CSV table of C-alpha atoms in Angstrom, one decimal:
chain,number,residue,atom,x,y,z
A,1,MET,CA,113.8,65.9,93.1
A,2,TYR,CA,114.6,66.9,89.5
A,3,GLN,CA,115.5,70.4,88.5
A,4,THR,CA,113.5,71.6,85.6
A,5,THR,CA,114.4,74.2,83.0
A,6,THR,CA,112.4,75.5,80.2
A,7,MET,CA,113.7,74.5,76.8
A,8,ARG,CA,112.9,77.2,74.3
A,9,ILE,CA,112.8,76.5,70.6
A,10,THR,CA,112.9,79.7,68.7
A,11,ASN,CA,113.7,78.6,65.2
A,12,TYR,CA,113.6,75.6,62.9
A,13,ASN,CA,117.3,74.8,63.2
A,14,GLU,CA,116.8,74.2,66.9
A,15,TYR,CA,113.6,72.3,66.2
A,16,PHE,CA,115.3,70.1,63.6
A,17,SER,CA,118.3,69.4,65.9
A,18,LEU,CA,115.9,67.9,68.5
A,19,LEU,CA,114.0,65.6,66.2
A,20,SER,CA,114.4,61.9,66.6
A,21,PRO,CA,116.0,59.8,63.8
A,22,ILE,CA,112.6,58.5,62.7
A,23,GLU,CA,111.3,62.1,62.5
A,24,LYS,CA,114.4,63.3,60.6
A,25,LYS,CA,113.9,60.8,57.8
A,26,TYR,CA,111.5,63.0,55.8
A,27,ALA,CA,111.9,66.2,57.8
A,28,PRO,CA,112.8,69.2,55.6
A,29,VAL,CA,116.3,70.5,56.2
A,30,ASN,CA,114.9,74.1,56.1
A,31,LEU,CA,111.5,75.4,57.0
A,32,PHE,CA,111.0,79.1,56.2
A,33,HIS,CA,108.2,80.9,58.0
A,34,ARG,CA,106.2,84.1,58.1
A,35,GLY,CA,104.3,84.9,61.3
A,36,HIS,CA,104.4,83.4,64.7
A,37,PHE,CA,106.9,80.6,64.9
A,38,HIS,CA,105.9,79.8,68.4
A,39,PHE,CA,102.6,78.3,67.1
A,40,MET,CA,104.8,75.3,66.2
A,41,THR,CA,105.9,74.7,69.8
A,42,ASP,CA,103.4,76.2,72.2
A,43,TYR,CA,100.2,74.4,71.3
A,44,VAL,CA,98.7,71.1,70.4
A,45,LYS,CA,98.4,71.1,66.6
A,46,VAL,CA,96.0,69.0,64.5
A,47,SER,CA,96.0,68.8,60.7
A,48,VAL,CA,92.6,68.9,59.0
A,49,VAL,CA,93.1,67.8,55.4
A,50,GLY,CA,91.2,66.5,52.4
A,51,SER,CA,90.0,67.1,48.9
A,52,ARG,CA,90.2,70.3,46.9
A,53,LYS,CA,86.9,69.4,45.3
A,54,VAL,CA,85.0,68.9,48.6
A,55,SER,CA,81.4,67.9,48.8
A,56,SER,CA,78.9,70.0,50.7
A,57,GLU,CA,78.9,67.4,53.5
A,58,GLY,CA,82.7,67.4,53.6
A,59,ALA,CA,82.7,71.2,53.8
A,60,ILE,CA,80.3,71.2,56.8
A,61,SER,CA,82.4,68.6,58.5
A,62,ALA,CA,85.7,70.5,57.9
A,63,SER,CA,84.0,73.6,59.3
A,64,ILE,CA,82.7,71.8,62.4
A,65,ILE,CA,86.0,70.1,63.1
A,66,SER,CA,87.9,73.3,62.9
A,67,GLN,CA,85.5,75.0,65.3
A,68,VAL,CA,85.9,72.1,67.7
A,69,LEU,CA,89.7,72.2,67.6
A,70,THR,CA,89.6,75.9,68.2
A,71,GLU,CA,87.4,75.3,71.3
A,72,LEU,CA,90.0,72.9,72.5
A,73,ASN,CA,92.7,75.7,72.0
A,74,TYR,CA,94.4,73.6,69.4
A,75,VAL,CA,96.1,75.0,66.3
A,76,VAL,CA,94.5,74.0,63.1
A,77,VAL,CA,97.1,72.9,60.5
A,78,SER,CA,96.3,72.7,56.8
A,79,GLY,CA,97.8,73.2,53.4
A,80,LEU,CA,96.1,76.4,52.1
A,81,ALA,CA,94.7,74.5,49.1
A,82,GLU,CA,91.2,74.9,47.9
A,83,GLY,CA,88.4,72.9,49.5
A,84,VAL,CA,89.0,71.3,52.9
A,85,ASP,CA,92.2,73.3,53.6
A,86,THR,CA,90.6,76.7,52.9
A,87,ILE,CA,87.6,75.9,55.0
A,88,ALA,CA,89.8,74.6,57.9
A,89,HIS,CA,92.0,77.7,58.0
A,90,SER,CA,89.1,80.1,57.5
A,91,GLU,CA,86.9,78.6,60.2
A,92,ALA,CA,89.8,78.6,62.7
A,93,ILE,CA,90.4,82.3,62.1
A,94,LYS,CA,86.6,83.1,62.2
A,95,SER,CA,86.3,81.2,65.5
A,96,GLY,CA,89.1,83.2,67.1
A,97,GLY,CA,91.5,80.3,66.9
A,98,LYS,CA,95.0,79.8,65.5
A,99,THR,CA,96.1,78.2,62.3
A,100,ILE,CA,99.3,77.1,60.5
A,101,ALA,CA,99.5,76.9,56.7
A,102,VAL,CA,102.0,74.5,55.4
A,103,LEU,CA,102.7,75.4,51.8
A,104,GLY,CA,103.5,73.2,48.8
A,105,THR,CA,105.0,76.3,47.2
A,106,PRO,CA,107.6,78.9,48.3
A,107,LEU,CA,106.3,81.6,50.7
A,108,ASN,CA,106.4,84.2,47.9
A,109,LYS,CA,104.2,82.1,45.5
A,110,VAL,CA,100.7,81.5,46.8
A,111,THR,CA,98.2,79.2,45.1
A,112,PRO,CA,95.4,79.3,44.5
A,113,LYS,CA,95.2,83.0,43.8
A,114,ALA,CA,91.8,83.1,45.4
A,115,ASN,CA,93.5,82.5,48.8
A,116,GLU,CA,95.8,85.6,48.7
A,117,GLN,CA,93.9,87.4,51.2
A,118,LEU,CA,93.6,84.4,53.5
A,119,TYR,CA,97.3,83.9,53.1
A,120,SER,CA,98.1,87.5,54.0
A,121,GLU,CA,96.0,87.2,57.2
A,122,ILE,CA,97.8,84.0,58.1
A,123,CYS,CA,101.2,85.5,57.6
A,124,LYS,CA,100.3,88.5,59.7
A,125,ASN,CA,98.5,86.9,62.7
A,126,HIS,CA,99.1,83.2,62.4
A,127,LEU,CA,101.9,81.2,60.9
A,128,ALA,CA,102.8,80.1,57.3
A,129,VAL,CA,105.7,77.7,56.7
A,130,SER,CA,107.3,76.3,53.6
A,131,GLN,CA,110.3,74.0,53.0
A,132,PHE,CA,110.8,75.5,49.6
A,133,GLN,CA,113.2,78.3,48.9
A,134,GLU,CA,111.7,81.5,47.6
A,135,ASN,CA,111.5,81.7,43.8
A,136,SER,CA,112.1,78.0,43.5
A,137,ILE,CA,110.2,76.1,40.8
A,138,VAL,CA,107.0,74.3,42.0
A,139,GLY,CA,106.9,70.7,40.9
A,140,LYS,CA,104.5,67.9,41.5
A,141,ALA,CA,106.8,66.4,44.1
A,142,ASN,CA,106.4,69.4,46.3
A,143,PHE,CA,103.0,68.4,47.5
A,144,PRO,CA,103.7,64.9,48.9
A,145,MET,CA,106.8,66.4,50.6
A,146,ARG,CA,104.6,69.1,52.0
A,147,ASN,CA,102.1,66.5,53.2
A,148,ARG,CA,104.8,64.7,55.1
A,149,THR,CA,105.9,67.9,56.7
A,150,MET,CA,102.3,68.5,57.9
A,151,ALA,CA,102.3,65.1,59.5
A,152,LEU,CA,105.6,65.9,61.2
A,153,ILE,CA,104.5,69.1,62.8
A,154,SER,CA,101.0,67.9,63.8
A,155,ASP,CA,100.1,66.0,67.0
A,156,ALA,CA,97.3,64.3,65.0
A,157,THR,CA,95.8,64.3,61.5
A,158,ILE,CA,92.2,64.2,60.6
A,159,ILE,CA,91.3,63.2,57.0
A,160,VAL,CA,87.9,64.7,56.2
A,161,GLU,CA,87.3,63.6,52.6
A,162,ALA,CA,89.6,62.4,49.9
A,163,SER,CA,89.6,60.4,46.7
A,164,GLU,CA,91.2,57.1,45.8
A,165,ILE,CA,94.3,58.9,44.4
A,166,SER,CA,94.3,61.9,46.7
A,167,GLY,CA,97.7,63.2,47.8
A,168,THR,CA,96.2,63.4,51.3
A,169,ARG,CA,97.1,59.7,51.6
A,170,HIS,CA,100.8,60.6,51.9
A,171,GLN,CA,100.0,62.5,55.0
A,172,GLY,CA,98.0,59.6,56.4
A,173,TRP,CA,100.8,57.1,56.0
A,174,GLU,CA,103.4,59.5,57.3
A,175,ALA,CA,101.3,60.1,60.4
A,176,LEU,CA,101.1,56.4,61.0
A,177,ARG,CA,104.8,56.0,60.5
A,178,LEU,CA,105.5,58.8,63.0
A,179,GLY,CA,103.2,57.2,65.5
A,180,ARG,CA,100.8,60.1,65.5
A,181,PRO,CA,97.0,59.5,65.8
A,182,LEU,CA,95.3,59.4,62.4
A,183,TYR,CA,91.6,59.9,62.3
A,184,LEU,CA,89.5,59.0,59.3
A,185,LEU,CA,86.0,60.5,59.1
A,186,GLU,CA,83.2,58.0,58.9
A,187,ASP,CA,82.0,59.2,55.5
A,188,LEU,CA,85.2,58.0,53.9
A,189,PHE,CA,84.0,54.4,54.4
A,190,LYS,CA,80.9,55.0,52.4
A,191,ARG,CA,82.8,55.9,49.3
A,192,ASN,CA,84.1,52.6,47.9
A,193,LEU,CA,87.7,53.6,48.6
A,194,THR,CA,90.5,51.0,49.2
A,195,TRP,CA,93.0,53.0,51.3
A,196,PRO,CA,90.9,53.8,54.4
A,197,GLN,CA,90.6,50.2,55.6
A,198,LYS,CA,94.3,49.7,54.8
A,199,MET,CA,95.1,52.6,57.1
A,200,ILE,CA,92.8,51.2,59.8
A,201,ASP,CA,94.8,47.9,59.6
A,202,TYR,CA,97.9,49.9,60.5
A,203,GLY,CA,96.3,51.8,63.4
A,204,ALA,CA,94.2,54.6,61.9
A,205,ILE,CA,91.0,55.4,63.9
A,206,ARG,CA,87.6,55.6,62.3
A,207,ILE,CA,85.7,58.4,63.8
A,208,HIS,CA,82.2,60.0,63.6
A,209,LEU,CA,82.0,63.8,63.6
A,210,SER,CA,80.1,63.7,66.9
A,211,GLU,CA,83.1,61.9,68.6
A,212,ILE,CA,85.8,64.5,67.5
A,213,LYS,CA,85.7,66.6,70.6
A,214,ASP,CA,85.9,63.8,73.1
A,215,SER,CA,88.5,61.9,71.2
A,216,LEU,CA,90.7,64.8,70.4
A,217,SER,CA,90.6,66.2,74.0
A,218,LEU,CA,92.6,63.1,75.0
A,219,ILE,CA,95.5,63.3,72.6
A,220,SER,CA,99.1,63.6,73.7
A,221,GLN,CA,101.4,66.3,72.6
A,222,LEU,CA,103.8,64.2,70.7
A,223,THR,CA,105.6,66.9,68.7
A,224,LEU,CA,108.4,69.0,70.0
A,225,VAL,CA,107.3,71.7,72.4
A,226,ASN,CA,108.7,74.5,74.5
A,227,GLU,CA,108.7,72.4,77.6
A,228,PHE,CA,110.7,71.4,80.5
A,229,SER,CA,113.9,69.5,80.3
A,230,PHE,CA,115.3,67.7,83.3
B,1,MET,CA,100.6,27.1,82.1
B,2,ASN,CA,100.1,27.3,85.9
B,3,PHE,CA,97.5,29.7,87.2
B,4,PRO,CA,97.3,32.1,88.9
B,5,PHE,CA,100.3,33.5,87.0
B,6,GLU,CA,102.1,36.4,88.6
B,7,LEU,CA,104.0,39.0,86.4
B,8,ASN,CA,106.3,41.1,88.5
B,9,TYR,CA,106.5,44.7,87.2
B,10,SER,CA,108.5,47.8,87.8
B,11,THR,CA,107.8,51.3,86.5
B,12,ALA,CA,110.1,54.3,86.6
B,13,PHE,CA,107.6,57.2,86.7
B,14,GLN,CA,103.9,57.8,87.2
B,15,TYR,CA,101.3,60.1,85.7
B,16,HIS,CA,97.8,61.2,86.7
B,17,PRO,CA,95.6,61.7,83.7
B,18,LYS,CA,92.9,63.8,85.3
B,19,LEU,CA,94.3,66.2,87.9
B,20,GLN,CA,95.4,69.6,86.8
B,21,THR,CA,97.8,70.4,89.7
B,22,PRO,CA,101.4,71.5,88.7
B,23,ALA,CA,102.7,68.1,89.6
B,24,ALA,CA,100.1,66.3,87.6
B,25,ILE,CA,100.6,68.6,84.6
B,26,LEU,CA,104.3,67.9,84.7
B,27,SER,CA,103.5,64.2,84.7
B,28,HIS,CA,101.4,64.7,81.6
B,29,LYS,CA,104.5,66.0,79.9
B,30,ILE,CA,106.5,62.9,81.0
B,31,ARG,CA,103.7,60.7,79.5
B,32,ASP,CA,103.9,62.7,76.3
B,33,TYR,CA,107.7,62.5,76.0
B,34,THR,CA,107.3,58.7,76.7
B,35,LYS,CA,104.7,58.1,74.1
B,36,GLY,CA,106.7,60.2,71.7
B,37,ALA,CA,109.8,58.1,72.6
B,38,ARG,CA,111.8,61.2,73.3
B,39,VAL,CA,114.8,59.4,74.9
B,40,ASN,CA,117.0,62.4,74.2
B,41,ILE,CA,114.8,64.4,76.7
B,42,ILE,CA,114.0,61.9,79.4
B,43,GLY,CA,116.7,59.3,78.9
B,44,ASP,CA,119.0,60.7,81.5
B,45,ILE,CA,116.5,60.8,84.3
B,46,LEU,CA,115.3,57.3,83.3
B,47,LEU,CA,118.8,55.9,83.7
B,48,ASP,CA,119.3,57.9,86.9
B,49,THR,CA,116.0,56.4,88.3
B,50,ILE,CA,116.9,52.9,87.4
B,51,ASN,CA,120.5,53.2,88.8
B,52,ARG,CA,119.3,54.6,92.1
B,53,HIS,CA,116.8,51.8,93.0
B,54,PRO,CA,118.2,48.4,93.7
B,55,GLN,CA,114.7,47.0,93.1
B,56,PHE,CA,115.2,47.5,89.4
B,57,GLU,CA,118.1,45.1,89.4
B,58,PRO,CA,116.2,41.9,88.6
B,59,PHE,CA,114.7,43.6,85.5
B,60,PHE,CA,118.1,44.7,84.1
B,61,LYS,CA,120.5,41.9,84.9
B,62,SER,CA,123.1,41.6,82.1
B,63,SER,CA,121.6,38.3,81.2
B,64,ASN,CA,118.2,39.7,80.6
B,65,ILE,CA,116.7,39.9,77.2
B,66,LEU,CA,114.6,43.0,76.6
B,67,VAL,CA,111.5,42.4,74.5
B,68,PRO,CA,109.5,45.4,73.4
B,69,ILE,CA,105.7,45.1,73.7
B,70,PRO,CA,104.0,45.7,70.3
B,71,LYS,CA,101.6,48.5,69.6
B,72,SER,CA,97.9,47.9,69.0
B,73,SER,CA,98.4,47.5,65.3
B,74,PRO,CA,101.0,46.2,62.8
B,75,LEU,CA,103.7,48.7,62.0
B,76,VAL,CA,104.2,50.5,58.7
B,77,ASP,CA,107.9,50.3,57.5
B,78,GLY,CA,110.2,52.4,59.6
B,79,ALA,CA,107.4,53.3,62.0
B,80,LEU,CA,108.0,54.7,65.5
B,81,TRP,CA,107.7,51.9,68.1
B,82,PRO,CA,108.2,53.6,71.5
B,83,SER,CA,108.8,50.3,73.4
B,84,LEU,CA,111.6,49.4,71.0
B,85,GLU,CA,113.1,52.8,71.3
B,86,PHE,CA,113.3,52.5,75.1
B,87,ALA,CA,114.5,48.9,75.0
B,88,SER,CA,117.3,49.9,72.5
B,89,PHE,CA,118.2,52.9,74.7
B,90,LEU,CA,118.5,50.7,77.8
B,91,PHE,CA,120.5,48.2,75.9
B,92,ALA,CA,122.8,50.9,74.6
B,93,HIS,CA,123.5,51.9,78.2
B,94,GLY,CA,124.5,48.4,79.3
B,95,LEU,CA,121.2,47.4,81.0
B,96,SER,CA,120.9,44.3,78.9
B,97,THR,CA,122.9,42.3,76.4
B,98,GLN,CA,120.1,41.8,73.9
B,99,VAL,CA,117.0,43.3,72.5
B,100,SER,CA,114.7,40.9,70.8
B,101,ARG,CA,111.6,41.8,68.7
B,102,LEU,CA,110.2,38.5,69.8
B,103,ILE,CA,106.5,39.5,69.7
B,104,GLU,CA,104.6,41.2,66.9
B,105,ARG,CA,101.0,42.3,66.5
B,106,LYS,CA,99.7,40.4,63.5
B,107,ILE,CA,96.1,41.6,63.7
B,108,PRO,CA,95.1,45.1,64.8
B,109,ILE,CA,93.2,45.5,68.0
B,110,ARG,CA,91.3,48.6,69.3
B,111,LYS,CA,93.7,50.9,71.1
B,112,SER,CA,93.9,50.5,74.9
B,113,ALA,CA,94.7,54.1,75.4
B,114,ILE,CA,91.4,55.4,73.9
B,115,SER,CA,89.0,52.5,74.6
B,116,ALA,CA,86.6,53.0,77.4
B,117,ASP,CA,86.2,49.2,76.9
B,118,ARG,CA,89.8,48.1,76.9
B,119,PRO,CA,90.7,44.9,75.1
B,120,THR,CA,91.1,42.0,77.6
B,121,VAL,CA,93.9,39.5,77.8
B,122,ARG,CA,91.7,37.0,76.0
B,123,GLU,CA,91.1,39.5,73.1
B,124,HIS,CA,94.8,40.3,72.8
B,125,LEU,CA,96.1,36.8,72.7
B,126,PRO,CA,95.0,35.8,69.1
B,127,THR,CA,96.3,39.1,67.7
B,128,LEU,CA,99.9,38.4,68.9
B,129,ALA,CA,102.5,36.1,67.4
B,130,LEU,CA,106.0,35.1,68.4
B,131,THR,CA,108.5,35.8,65.6
B,132,GLY,CA,111.4,33.4,65.3
B,133,GLU,CA,113.5,32.0,68.2
B,134,LEU,CA,115.2,33.6,71.1
B,135,LEU,CA,118.9,33.7,70.4
B,136,THR,CA,120.5,32.5,73.6
B,137,GLU,CA,122.6,29.6,74.7
B,138,LYS,CA,121.8,30.1,78.4
B,139,GLU,CA,119.7,27.5,80.1
B,140,GLU,CA,117.9,30.1,82.2
B,141,ILE,CA,116.1,32.6,80.1
B,142,ASN,CA,115.3,35.9,81.8
B,143,ILE,CA,113.0,38.2,79.8
B,144,THR,CA,112.1,41.7,80.6
B,145,LEU,CA,109.1,43.0,78.6
B,146,VAL,CA,109.5,46.7,77.9
B,147,ASP,CA,106.5,49.1,77.4
B,148,ASP,CA,105.9,52.8,77.4
B,149,VAL,CA,102.8,53.1,79.6
B,150,LEU,CA,101.2,50.6,82.0
B,151,THR,CA,97.6,51.1,82.9
B,152,LYS,CA,95.5,47.9,83.5
B,153,GLY,CA,98.2,45.5,82.3
B,154,ASN,CA,96.1,43.5,79.8
B,155,THR,CA,98.5,44.0,76.9
B,156,SER,CA,101.6,43.1,79.0
B,157,MET,CA,100.0,40.0,80.5
B,158,ALA,CA,98.9,38.8,77.1
B,159,CYS,CA,102.5,39.2,75.9
B,160,ALA,CA,103.8,37.4,78.9
B,161,LEU,CA,101.4,34.5,78.4
B,162,LYS,CA,102.4,34.2,74.8
B,163,ILE,CA,106.1,33.9,75.7
B,164,LYS,CA,105.3,31.4,78.4
B,165,GLU,CA,103.5,29.2,75.9
B,166,LYS,CA,106.7,28.7,74.0
B,167,TYR,CA,109.2,29.1,76.8
B,168,PRO,CA,107.5,27.8,79.9
B,169,LEU,CA,110.6,27.9,82.0
B,170,ALA,CA,111.5,31.5,81.1
B,171,ASN,CA,111.4,34.1,83.9
B,172,VAL,CA,109.3,36.9,82.5
B,173,ARG,CA,109.1,40.4,84.1
B,174,LEU,CA,107.7,43.7,82.9
B,175,PHE,CA,109.3,47.2,82.9
B,176,THR,CA,107.4,50.3,81.8
B,177,VAL,CA,108.6,53.8,81.7
B,178,VAL,CA,105.3,55.3,83.1
B,179,GLN,CA,102.4,54.0,85.1
B,180,THR,CA,99.0,55.5,85.0
B,181,LYS,CA,97.7,56.5,88.5
B,182,SER,CA,94.2,57.7,88.0
B,183,LEU,CA,92.7,56.7,91.3
B,184,GLU,CA,95.1,58.7,93.5
B,185,GLU,CA,93.6,61.8,95.0
B,186,GLU,CA,96.9,63.2,96.0
B,187,PHE,CA,99.7,63.2,93.4
B,188,THR,CA,103.0,64.7,94.5
B,189,SER,CA,105.4,64.0,91.7
B,190,PHE,CA,106.0,62.0,88.5
B,191,ALA,CA,109.3,60.8,89.9
B,192,VAL,CA,107.9,57.9,91.9
B,193,SER,CA,108.8,54.3,90.9
B,194,HIS,CA,106.6,51.3,91.6
B,195,PHE,CA,107.3,47.6,92.1
B,196,ASN,CA,104.5,45.2,92.3
B,197,ARG,CA,102.8,42.4,90.3
B,198,ILE,CA,99.9,41.6,88.0
B,199,VAL,CA,98.1,38.4,88.6
B,200,CYS,CA,96.3,36.4,85.9
B,201,TYR,CA,93.7,33.8,86.8
B,202,GLU,CA,92.7,30.8,84.8
B,203,SER,CA,89.7,32.8,83.5
B,204,LEU,CA,92.3,35.2,82.0
B,205,LYS,CA,91.0,37.9,84.2
B,206,ILE,CA,93.8,39.9,85.7
B,207,PHE,CA,94.3,42.0,88.8
B,208,ILE,CA,97.0,44.7,89.0
B,209,HIS,CA,98.5,45.2,92.4
B,210,ASN,CA,99.4,48.9,92.9
């Protein structure tokens, strides 16, 4: 009954123009990229985020989660920081999957230095994005802004491990505000933290590692996609 | 409250969660656009559907008050609330003269969409609260609850009962953008509207007529 046409989003300007008012509130006006922009619009994307100083258990969890997401043909989104982010990106690549790095720095300034090779691989065969102009100064405010951008472009967010004052919390709250599923790994609740339960009260989902595959296989694609219009 | 209580409902579209046929896959996209409140993408076909079926008329009389159904947990400031987005969209296109955030979720409940064990009407009721008063001078109050996806109807029925507690003479109906159709073996199109009722018994068990 309805004619369908495929809506192709080929760049961020087009992407931004289709965002809802709620999404636009914290959406960056610009999003520069290197690599395959279509990773933003052709796949389900799940953020895997957490501490830079990750425990050995957290590292194993991040690795398993990334593998599971790759099996589901989802893109693993993370922030290219040390710890959970690095593991998430690396495991996705190693497992033959896809990854998007959302930088808190401009595309021509990579930190940490130890991730230069990983970054190079992501730019070549995956996707790196940044809302910060090349050569701009990196300030502390960059990272909460980046975290909100990660929430925006992800269909769901999984927090693996984070401290009481971790910047990851910004992404959690933004995911809840955008109505995207937010998963908090079970171990967070053994750590005497105050924010996980607060997030649960606003709709976050407590999840055990063994439940990741079943739960994530059911998520909706809530971000903008190259899809049919009517 | 008189039981059994019947809640008449209408739905614009349908989706099949399990089938992987082209028609079912297209319906998954409709569901995703609905849950993402992408009124800029499906708004036109939603209006077209409502305007083409006279059976939608009782749900969108000009005197009707649209009341969005709350999500499963309280909202953070400025959060996306799909039911409110659709209610506001319908209001903006002349299908009501008022949208009222009459019901809120004061205590979180496990999500219906992901629970194998969905919350029942009885479990929903204490988590919901009416906020303020309906602003109307009319003697006859017509309320259309608005929601994004209808599956079993527990959330909607709990909201209807909550309203009827305070406004026993109000006419309460339910409109949802999409209805889940998981039992149908043949699924031809998302563009099928449904008009039926959900019945609630004194035990607070419900039955959704499909």
